[in-house]
């Protein structure tokens, strides 16, 4: 498990995981770039939206089934509280997660387009991956 508190820290972690993947078995074209994008997006969301001074990430390569898993977590305000005062105004923590996974949903359009988690979910769907988001006592799962 690694902690991060800056953009530089995020990049260092993503580079480290990417290098480990590149040194492993042969990986299909575009897979590492997609994973890098997913890691950058989900890890950077902690710095941009959580209000927490740092976050944590861990990852694991499952060679037996060619799967890569990573988990990002923080002790921030949560998705519901991040979006609560935005124009989206979710009703509860589950609706906040569902909104955050939609295209063009962000709490502050001046710092982001709101396509990050949506793009992450699209990549996961296209690659037949799994997504689990837990925030504010609510859980969303796609698999």
C-alpha positions in Angstrom: 0.0 0.0 0.0 1.2 3.5 -0.9 0.1 6.9 0.3 0.0 10.0 -1.8 -0.6 13.7 -1.2 0.4 15.5 -4.4 0.2 15.2 -8.2 3.9 14.2 -8.1 3.1 11.4 -5.7 0.2 10.2 -7.9 2.5 10.1 -11.0 5.2 8.2 -9.1 2.7 5.5 -8.0 1.2 5.2 -11.5 4.7 5.0 -13.1 5.7 2.3 -10.6 2.7 0.2 -11.3 3.0 0.7 -15.1 6.6 -0.3 -15.0 5.8 -3.5 -13.1 3.1 -4.4 -15.7 5.5 -3.7 -18.6 8.1 -6.0 -17.1 5.6 -8.8 -16.8 4.1 -11.0 -19.4 3.2 -9.6 -22.8 0.2 -7.3 -22.6 -2.2 -6.3 -25.4 -1.7 -3.0 -27.1 -3.6 -0.2 -25.3 -4.1 -2.0 -22.1 -1.4 -0.3 -20.1 -2.4 3.1 -21.3 -6.0 2.4 -20.3 -4.9 1.2 -16.9 -2.7 4.3 -16.5 -5.6 6.5 -17.3 -7.9 4.7 -14.9 -5.3 4.9 -12.1 -4.6 8.5 -12.7 -8.3 9.4 -12.8 -9.3 7.6 -9.7 -6.3 8.5 -7.6 -6.4 12.2 -8.7 -10.1 12.4 -7.6 -8.9 12.1 -4.0 -6.8 15.2 -4.4 -9.4 17.1 -6.3 -12.6 16.3 -4.5 -12.2 14.5 -1.2 -10.9 17.4 1.0 -8.5 14.8 2.5 -4.8 15.7 2.6 -3.8 12.3 1.4 -5.1 9.1 0.0 -3.9 5.5 -0.3 -3.7 3.0 -3.2 -2.8 -0.6 -3.5 -2.7 -2.9 -6.5 -2.3 -6.5 -7.4 -1.6 -8.4 -10.6 -3.4 -11.7 -10.9 -1.4 -13.5 -13.5 -3.5 -16.7 -13.4 -6.4 -14.8 -15.0 -4.7 -11.8 -16.5 -6.5 -9.3 -14.2 -5.1 -6.2 -12.6 -6.9 -4.9 -9.5 -6.4 -1.6 -7.8 -8.0 0.1 -4.8 -8.0 3.8 -4.0 -9.3 5.1 -0.7 -9.3 8.2 1.5 -10.9 9.6 4.6 -12.4 12.6 2.8 -15.9 14.1 2.7 -17.3 11.4 0.3 -19.0 11.7 -3.0 -22.3 12.8 -1.6 -20.9 15.7 0.4 -18.7 16.7 -2.5 -21.6 16.9 -4.9 -24.3 18.0 -2.4 -23.9 21.8 -3.0 -23.4 21.4 -6.8 -26.1 21.8 -9.4 -26.5 18.1 -9.4 -27.7 18.0 -5.7 -27.9 14.2 -5.1 -30.6 12.9 -2.8 -28.4 10.4 -0.9 -25.0 8.8 -1.0 -26.1 6.1 -3.5 -27.6 8.7 -6.0 -24.3 10.6 -5.6 -22.3 7.6 -6.7 -24.6 7.0 -9.6 -24.4 10.6 -10.7 -20.6 10.7 -10.4 -20.4 7.8 -12.8 -22.3 9.8 -15.5 -20.9 11.9 -18.2 -20.3 15.7 -17.4 -21.0 15.4 -13.6 -18.6 17.4 -11.5 -18.9 19.5 -8.4 -17.0 22.4 -9.9 -16.7 22.8 -13.7 -13.8 25.3 -13.3 -11.5 22.4 -12.1 -12.8 19.5 -14.2 -15.1 18.4 -17.0 -16.9 15.7 -15.0 -15.9 12.9 -17.3 -13.3 11.1 -15.2 -15.4 8.5 -13.4 -17.6 8.1 -16.4 -14.6 7.4 -18.6 -13.3 5.0 -16.0 -16.6 3.1 -16.0 -16.6 3.0 -19.8 -13.1 1.4 -19.9 -14.2 -1.1 -17.3 -17.3 -2.0 -19.2 -15.3 -2.4 -22.5 -12.7 -4.6 -20.9 -15.3 -6.7 -19.0 -13.8 -5.5 -15.7 -15.4 -4.9 -12.4 -16.0 -1.7 -10.5 -16.9 -1.2 -6.9 -17.4 2.2 -5.4 -18.2 2.7 -1.7 -18.8 6.1 -0.2 -20.9 7.5 2.6 -22.3 4.1 3.5 -23.5 3.4 0.0 -22.1 0.9 -2.4 -22.3 0.6 -6.2 -21.0 -2.5 -8.0 -20.6 -3.2 -11.7 -19.4 -6.6 -12.9 
